[in-house]
Short mmCIF file of C-alpha atoms in Angstrom, two decimals:
data_model
loop_
_atom_site.label_atom_id
_atom_site.label_comp_id
_atom_site.label_asym_id
_atom_site.label_seq_id
_atom_site.Cartn_x
_atom_site.Cartn_y
_atom_site.Cartn_z
CA UNK A 1 120.30 -70.15 -10.24
CA UNK A 2 121.66 -68.07 -13.08
CA UNK A 3 123.67 -64.88 -12.40
CA UNK A 4 121.68 -61.81 -13.37
CA UNK A 5 123.17 -59.00 -15.42
CA UNK A 6 124.83 -56.15 -13.56
CA UNK A 7 125.60 -58.33 -10.53
CA UNK A 8 129.33 -57.52 -10.55
CA UNK A 9 128.70 -53.77 -10.64
CA UNK A 10 126.02 -54.04 -7.94
CA UNK A 11 128.41 -56.03 -5.75
CA UNK A 12 131.13 -53.41 -6.15
CA UNK A 13 128.68 -50.67 -5.21
CA UNK A 14 127.60 -52.62 -2.13
CA UNK A 15 131.22 -53.19 -1.10
CA UNK A 16 131.99 -49.51 -1.66
CA UNK A 17 129.09 -48.47 0.58
CA UNK A 18 129.96 -51.03 3.24
CA UNK A 19 133.62 -50.04 3.45
CA UNK A 20 132.88 -46.93 5.43
CA UNK A 21 135.27 -44.16 6.22
CA UNK A 22 138.71 -44.47 7.72
CA UNK A 23 138.45 -44.13 11.52
CA UNK A 24 140.22 -41.13 12.99
CA UNK A 25 143.63 -42.05 14.36
CA UNK A 26 147.29 -42.36 13.48
CA UNK A 27 148.44 -44.55 10.61
CA UNK A 28 151.68 -45.49 8.93
CA UNK A 29 151.22 -44.32 5.34
CA UNK A 30 153.12 -44.92 2.13
CA UNK A 31 153.51 -42.16 -0.45
CA UNK A 32 152.42 -43.52 -3.82
CA UNK A 33 152.59 -40.39 -5.92
CA UNK A 34 153.69 -36.78 -5.59
CA UNK A 35 152.52 -33.73 -7.52
CA UNK A 36 153.39 -30.05 -7.23
CA UNK A 37 150.49 -27.67 -7.67
CA UNK A 38 151.03 -23.98 -8.21
CA UNK A 39 148.84 -21.78 -6.03
CA UNK A 40 146.10 -19.74 -7.68
CA UNK A 41 144.31 -16.57 -6.56
CA UNK A 42 146.85 -15.78 -3.86
CA UNK A 43 146.93 -19.26 -2.37
CA UNK A 44 150.22 -21.01 -1.64
CA UNK A 45 151.77 -23.65 -3.83
CA UNK A 46 151.14 -27.16 -2.57
CA UNK A 47 152.89 -30.49 -2.59
CA UNK A 48 150.18 -33.08 -3.11
CA UNK A 49 150.88 -36.48 -1.60
CA UNK A 50 148.76 -39.35 -2.89
CA UNK A 51 149.06 -42.05 -0.28
CA UNK A 52 147.66 -45.22 1.21
CA UNK A 53 147.68 -46.85 4.61
CA UNK A 54 150.74 -49.10 4.72
CA UNK A 55 150.31 -51.12 7.91
CA UNK A 56 147.71 -52.57 10.23
CA UNK A 57 144.05 -53.43 9.93
CA UNK A 58 143.41 -50.63 7.43
CA UNK A 59 146.35 -51.37 5.10
CA UNK A 60 145.50 -50.54 1.46
CA UNK A 61 142.32 -48.77 2.58
CA UNK A 62 142.39 -46.24 -0.26
CA UNK A 63 143.31 -48.81 -2.90
CA UNK A 64 140.29 -50.91 -1.90
CA UNK A 65 138.09 -47.84 -1.82
CA UNK A 66 139.29 -46.84 -5.30
CA UNK A 67 138.80 -50.34 -6.66
CA UNK A 68 135.24 -50.57 -5.35
CA UNK A 69 134.20 -47.05 -6.34
CA UNK A 70 131.66 -47.48 -9.18
CA UNK A 71 132.00 -43.90 -10.49
CA UNK A 72 133.47 -43.52 -14.00
CA UNK A 73 135.71 -40.62 -13.03
CA UNK A 74 136.65 -41.77 -9.58
CA UNK A 75 139.46 -40.00 -7.76
CA UNK A 76 142.08 -41.30 -5.38
CA UNK A 77 140.87 -40.17 -1.97
CA UNK A 78 144.00 -40.71 0.07
CA UNK A 79 145.53 -37.27 -0.38
CA UNK A 80 147.52 -34.99 1.92
CA UNK A 81 148.66 -31.52 0.95
CA UNK A 82 151.74 -29.72 2.22
CA UNK A 83 151.47 -25.96 1.79
CA UNK A 84 154.64 -24.32 0.52
CA UNK A 85 155.63 -21.09 2.29
CA UNK A 86 155.54 -17.89 0.23
CA UNK A 87 158.55 -16.59 2.18
CA UNK A 88 156.80 -13.22 2.52
CA UNK A 89 157.57 -12.69 6.20
CA UNK A 90 153.93 -12.75 7.28
CA UNK A 91 152.74 -14.38 10.49
CA UNK A 92 150.65 -16.85 8.50
CA UNK A 93 153.67 -17.77 6.42
CA UNK A 94 155.62 -18.42 9.59
CA UNK A 95 153.02 -20.99 10.60
CA UNK A 96 153.20 -22.55 7.11
CA UNK A 97 156.97 -22.82 7.45
CA UNK A 98 156.68 -24.61 10.79
CA UNK A 99 154.14 -27.07 9.38
CA UNK A 100 156.29 -27.64 6.27
CA UNK A 101 159.32 -28.41 8.44
CA UNK A 102 157.18 -30.75 10.55
CA UNK A 103 156.49 -32.79 7.41
CA UNK A 104 160.10 -32.92 6.26
CA UNK A 105 161.35 -33.79 9.76
CA UNK A 106 158.79 -36.60 10.01
CA UNK A 107 159.90 -37.97 6.65
CA UNK A 108 163.54 -37.88 7.74
CA UNK A 109 162.82 -39.60 11.05
CA UNK A 110 160.62 -42.24 9.42
CA UNK A 111 162.96 -43.26 6.59
CA UNK A 112 166.50 -44.34 7.40
CA UNK A 113 169.01 -42.25 5.48
CA UNK A 114 166.50 -39.90 3.92
CA UNK A 115 167.40 -36.21 3.98
CA UNK A 116 165.05 -33.56 2.60
CA UNK A 117 166.91 -31.89 -0.28
CA UNK A 118 164.19 -29.65 -1.75
CA UNK A 119 163.07 -32.18 -4.31
CA UNK A 120 159.49 -33.23 -3.61
CA UNK A 121 159.60 -36.07 -6.15
CA UNK A 122 161.95 -37.94 -3.78
CA UNK A 123 159.06 -38.35 -1.34
CA UNK A 124 157.49 -41.01 -3.55
CA UNK A 125 157.87 -44.44 -2.02
CA UNK A 126 158.65 -43.14 1.50
CA UNK A 127 156.63 -43.94 4.60
CA UNK A 128 155.39 -41.47 7.17
CA UNK A 129 153.07 -41.41 10.16
CA UNK A 130 149.95 -39.31 9.66
CA UNK A 131 147.29 -38.43 12.20
CA UNK A 132 143.83 -38.38 10.62
CA UNK A 133 141.01 -36.43 12.18
CA UNK A 134 137.29 -36.12 11.58
CA UNK A 135 135.81 -33.03 9.99
CA UNK A 136 132.12 -32.24 9.90
CA UNK A 137 130.78 -30.14 7.06
CA UNK A 138 127.57 -29.51 5.13
CA UNK A 139 127.27 -30.72 1.55
CA UNK A 140 124.05 -30.23 -0.39
CA UNK A 141 122.28 -29.37 2.84
CA UNK A 142 123.35 -32.54 4.62
CA UNK A 143 125.75 -33.00 7.49
CA UNK A 144 128.70 -35.04 6.36
CA UNK A 145 131.65 -36.27 8.39
CA UNK A 146 134.84 -37.30 6.68
CA UNK A 147 138.34 -38.20 7.82
CA UNK A 148 141.28 -36.17 6.63
CA UNK A 149 145.03 -36.14 7.20
CA UNK A 150 145.85 -33.48 9.81
CA UNK A 151 149.52 -33.61 10.71
CA UNK A 152 152.58 -35.81 10.29
CA UNK A 153 154.40 -37.77 12.95
CA UNK A 154 157.29 -40.19 12.81
CA UNK A 155 156.23 -43.76 12.14
CA UNK A 156 157.66 -45.17 15.39
CA UNK A 157 155.25 -43.02 17.42
CA UNK A 158 152.37 -44.54 15.44
CA UNK A 159 153.67 -48.08 15.89
CA UNK A 160 154.08 -47.56 19.63
CA UNK A 161 150.63 -45.99 19.96
CA UNK A 162 152.13 -42.71 21.13
CA UNK A 163 150.83 -40.40 18.41
CA UNK A 164 148.53 -37.57 19.53
CA UNK A 165 144.87 -37.45 18.55
CA UNK A 166 143.32 -34.88 16.25
CA UNK A 167 140.36 -32.75 17.32
CA UNK A 168 136.99 -32.89 15.57
CA UNK A 169 136.73 -29.87 13.26
CA UNK A 170 133.43 -28.25 12.23
CA UNK A 171 133.13 -26.34 8.95
CA UNK A 172 130.49 -24.58 6.86
CA UNK A 173 127.89 -24.44 9.62
CA UNK A 174 128.12 -28.11 10.48
CA UNK A 175 125.91 -29.04 13.40
CA UNK A 176 125.93 -32.20 15.43
CA UNK A 177 122.55 -33.10 14.02
CA UNK A 178 121.40 -36.69 14.28
CA UNK A 179 122.42 -38.63 11.22
CA UNK A 180 119.65 -39.88 8.99
CA UNK A 181 121.53 -42.91 7.75
CA UNK A 182 124.99 -44.39 7.93
CA UNK A 183 125.70 -43.12 4.44
CA UNK A 184 125.61 -39.54 5.71
CA UNK A 185 128.74 -40.23 7.62
CA UNK A 186 130.41 -42.52 5.15
CA UNK A 187 130.88 -41.14 1.70
CA UNK A 188 131.69 -37.82 0.15
CA UNK A 189 130.15 -37.51 -3.32
CA UNK A 190 132.89 -37.41 -5.97
CA UNK A 191 131.39 -34.24 -7.40
CA UNK A 192 132.04 -32.43 -4.14
CA UNK A 193 135.61 -33.56 -3.87
CA UNK A 194 137.11 -30.21 -4.79
CA UNK A 195 135.33 -28.67 -1.83
CA UNK A 196 137.03 -31.09 0.52
CA UNK A 197 140.52 -30.07 1.58
CA UNK A 198 142.17 -33.47 1.47
CA UNK B 1 149.56 -48.54 -14.98
CA UNK B 2 148.66 -46.98 -11.61
CA UNK B 3 145.68 -44.62 -11.23
CA UNK B 4 148.21 -41.78 -10.89
CA UNK B 5 149.97 -42.63 -14.14
CA UNK B 6 146.60 -42.86 -15.88
CA UNK B 7 145.69 -39.42 -14.54
CA UNK B 8 149.02 -37.98 -15.69
CA UNK B 9 148.59 -39.38 -19.21
CA UNK B 10 145.01 -38.11 -19.44
CA UNK B 11 146.11 -34.62 -18.44
CA UNK B 12 148.34 -34.46 -21.53
CA UNK B 13 145.69 -35.51 -24.06
CA UNK B 14 145.28 -33.37 -27.15
CA UNK B 15 142.96 -33.81 -30.08
CA UNK B 16 144.32 -34.35 -33.57
CA UNK B 17 142.30 -32.75 -36.36
CA UNK B 18 143.03 -34.19 -39.79
CA UNK B 19 144.52 -31.66 -42.20
CA UNK B 20 141.74 -32.43 -44.71
CA UNK B 21 139.08 -31.20 -42.28
CA UNK B 22 138.24 -27.74 -43.66
CA UNK B 23 138.69 -24.86 -41.19
CA UNK B 24 135.16 -23.55 -41.78
CA UNK B 25 133.21 -21.38 -39.34
CA UNK B 26 131.32 -24.48 -38.17
CA UNK B 27 134.61 -26.28 -37.64
CA UNK B 28 135.94 -23.36 -35.58
CA UNK B 29 132.82 -23.47 -33.41
CA UNK B 30 133.39 -27.19 -32.97
CA UNK B 31 136.99 -26.61 -31.87
CA UNK B 32 135.82 -24.00 -29.35
CA UNK B 33 133.96 -26.78 -27.56
CA UNK B 34 137.24 -28.61 -26.96
CA UNK B 35 138.56 -28.00 -23.46
CA UNK B 36 141.87 -29.64 -24.35
CA UNK B 37 144.43 -28.45 -26.95
CA UNK B 38 144.16 -29.57 -30.57
CA UNK B 39 146.67 -29.84 -33.39
CA UNK B 40 146.23 -30.29 -37.13
CA UNK B 41 148.00 -33.35 -38.49
CA UNK B 42 147.45 -35.87 -41.26
CA UNK B 43 145.49 -38.91 -40.11
CA UNK B 44 145.47 -42.24 -41.96
CA UNK B 45 141.82 -42.74 -41.09
CA UNK B 46 139.11 -40.59 -39.57
CA UNK B 47 138.90 -36.83 -39.13
CA UNK B 48 139.68 -36.71 -35.42
CA UNK B 49 141.93 -38.72 -33.13
CA UNK B 50 143.97 -38.02 -30.01
CA UNK B 51 147.49 -38.26 -28.69
CA UNK B 52 149.06 -38.07 -25.25
CA UNK B 53 152.46 -38.08 -23.58
CA UNK B 54 153.74 -41.52 -22.66
CA UNK B 55 157.22 -41.58 -21.13
CA UNK B 56 157.98 -38.27 -22.80
CA UNK B 57 156.83 -39.30 -26.29
CA UNK B 58 153.63 -38.28 -28.02
CA UNK B 59 151.58 -41.43 -28.59
CA UNK B 60 148.54 -41.58 -30.86
CA UNK B 61 145.56 -43.68 -29.80
CA UNK B 62 144.11 -46.29 -32.14
CA UNK B 63 140.70 -44.72 -32.30
CA UNK B 64 139.30 -42.13 -34.66
CA UNK B 65 136.10 -40.32 -35.50
CA UNK B 66 134.92 -39.82 -39.05
CA UNK B 67 132.56 -36.86 -39.16
CA UNK B 68 129.84 -36.34 -41.75
CA UNK B 69 127.80 -33.15 -41.85
CA UNK B 70 124.52 -34.87 -42.78
CA UNK B 71 122.91 -37.91 -44.37
CA UNK B 72 123.55 -36.45 -47.83
CA UNK B 73 127.30 -36.54 -47.30
CA UNK B 74 127.10 -39.99 -45.73
CA UNK B 75 125.07 -41.37 -48.63
CA UNK B 76 127.74 -40.26 -51.08
CA UNK B 77 130.24 -42.33 -49.08
CA UNK B 78 128.23 -45.42 -49.96
CA UNK B 79 127.80 -44.42 -53.62
CA UNK B 80 130.25 -42.12 -55.48
CA UNK B 81 132.95 -42.22 -52.83
CA UNK B 82 132.43 -45.83 -51.81
CA UNK B 83 135.89 -46.98 -52.90
CA UNK B 84 137.68 -44.26 -50.94
CA UNK B 85 135.43 -44.74 -47.89
CA UNK B 86 135.96 -48.52 -47.95
CA UNK B 87 139.73 -48.05 -48.16
CA UNK B 88 139.60 -45.78 -45.11
CA UNK B 89 137.63 -48.36 -43.11
CA UNK B 90 140.09 -51.05 -44.16
CA UNK B 91 143.05 -48.92 -43.00
CA UNK B 92 141.36 -48.56 -39.61
CA UNK B 93 140.69 -52.29 -39.40
CA UNK B 94 144.26 -53.14 -40.43
CA UNK B 95 145.50 -50.85 -37.64
CA UNK B 96 143.08 -52.52 -35.17
CA UNK B 97 141.67 -49.05 -34.68
CA UNK B 98 138.22 -48.24 -33.36
CA UNK B 99 136.29 -46.14 -35.85
CA UNK B 100 133.35 -43.94 -34.91
CA UNK B 101 131.08 -42.50 -37.57
CA UNK B 102 129.66 -39.22 -36.28
CA UNK B 103 126.81 -38.03 -38.50
CA UNK B 104 125.50 -34.56 -37.78
CA UNK B 105 121.92 -33.48 -38.29
CA UNK B 106 120.80 -37.06 -38.72
CA UNK B 107 118.80 -39.81 -37.07
CA UNK B 108 118.24 -43.47 -37.86
CA UNK B 109 114.58 -42.66 -38.49
CA UNK B 110 115.42 -40.07 -41.15
CA UNK B 111 117.85 -42.47 -42.78
CA UNK B 112 115.33 -45.34 -42.85
CA UNK B 113 112.51 -43.16 -44.15
CA UNK B 114 114.62 -41.51 -46.83
CA UNK B 115 114.57 -38.01 -45.37
CA UNK B 116 117.67 -36.71 -47.15
CA UNK B 117 118.27 -35.03 -50.46
CA UNK B 118 120.23 -37.56 -52.49
CA UNK B 119 118.62 -40.26 -54.60
CA UNK B 120 120.27 -43.15 -52.79
CA UNK B 121 117.59 -45.73 -52.07
CA UNK B 122 116.73 -45.72 -48.34
CA UNK B 123 116.69 -49.52 -48.05
CA UNK B 124 120.09 -49.78 -49.71
CA UNK B 125 121.36 -46.97 -47.47
CA UNK B 126 120.06 -48.68 -44.31
CA UNK B 127 121.52 -52.05 -45.32
CA UNK B 128 124.88 -50.50 -46.23
CA UNK B 129 125.09 -48.87 -42.83
CA UNK B 130 124.25 -52.00 -40.87
CA UNK B 131 126.49 -54.16 -43.07
CA UNK B 132 129.45 -51.85 -42.50
CA UNK B 133 128.81 -51.85 -38.78
CA UNK B 134 129.09 -55.65 -38.86
CA UNK B 135 131.96 -55.73 -41.35
CA UNK B 136 134.26 -53.00 -40.04
CA UNK B 137 132.97 -52.56 -36.50
CA UNK B 138 132.20 -48.89 -37.08
CA UNK B 139 130.24 -47.17 -34.33
CA UNK B 140 127.63 -44.77 -35.70
CA UNK B 141 126.59 -41.77 -33.64
CA UNK B 142 123.91 -39.35 -34.79
CA UNK B 143 123.74 -35.88 -33.30
CA UNK B 144 123.05 -32.23 -33.90
CA UNK B 145 125.99 -30.30 -35.35
CA UNK B 146 126.26 -28.14 -32.23
CA UNK B 147 126.96 -31.26 -30.13
CA UNK B 148 129.84 -32.53 -32.28
CA UNK B 149 132.71 -30.80 -30.48
CA UNK B 150 131.71 -32.06 -27.05
CA UNK B 151 131.08 -35.58 -28.35
CA UNK B 152 134.37 -35.75 -30.20
CA UNK B 153 136.36 -34.81 -27.11
CA UNK B 154 134.35 -37.06 -24.79
CA UNK B 155 134.61 -40.11 -27.04
CA UNK B 156 138.36 -39.71 -27.51
CA UNK B 157 138.87 -39.12 -23.77
CA UNK B 158 136.97 -42.31 -22.90
CA UNK B 159 138.84 -44.29 -25.54
CA UNK B 160 142.16 -43.15 -24.11
CA UNK B 161 141.10 -43.72 -20.50
CA UNK B 162 139.85 -47.25 -21.19
CA UNK B 163 143.03 -48.14 -23.04
CA UNK B 164 145.22 -46.78 -20.24
CA UNK B 165 143.22 -48.55 -17.53
CA UNK B 166 143.17 -51.91 -19.25
CA UNK B 167 146.93 -51.77 -19.75
CA UNK B 168 147.32 -51.21 -23.50
CA UNK B 169 150.32 -48.99 -22.80
CA UNK B 170 152.00 -51.07 -20.10
#
């Protein structure tokens, strides 16, 4: 039989839908790109890590997801953000400092010879363990569950299966309603990406 | 080029407005529809093009948009100004540039039925247009004048994105 028009695009769409979301758990990740975003409206500055899974069954998960995404203005979904402390002495800032140091310590322990020297661009190309957790939210009136990076760990703990698990987080009035189809729990629409904190 | 490098390049895009494009009130309204910066520079072909930062250097894309305010102005390009218009198309072709022809306040139907104010024969006009599409690969777009700004930016953005993604710039 003759191939019909649009088959390649339809196949990509089918593969994109079938890929599903990354299961919650700990993964060894590779940092592919680093950006520094200045905070707006009182929010902290952020170091944005664009990453992919580096090892195991889900290696290159985000690259495959990006490749199969049929949207014209698709975004790279493997993103973790490190909030930069304001150094304002507040209790909240103290927590931000601890989390920031947790990231830098995990990078140092995961990459032989690497020492954090206040240059975020040097994080590109490094590996790190990241624990991903599930978050339930409501988008366009529908319950959606997605997986997001929660906290860093050193890669050896991931490899040895000793990394802690992340709790399920509920946001925006998310209820444990029965899902209507697999897609509800698979894909975040690209248009809603900015609302998703990963 | 990785998706991240493509994104970085796209974030630096600015529109080039040819210095011959008159800064009229309509032009200023058009520029207001740009959500990226624009600069006025001489272009070898077309009225609008774009540039972006590649490894620290401003790089111009090989795509341009020639804007005409209506079918009257376009018809003069195939009659009185034919020689100049042809030379412009040939410069674009020699540069392997993609040339869009954005005609405001116009439709194919009005062109074919002679709904314009010059005396250029509608059949000759229609055939000139289609012949030049075949000959120079120009891409005609008809729109209302209030849509021009958005279209100009969108077309140039897509041209740049496609070129970056297919590896034209390494």
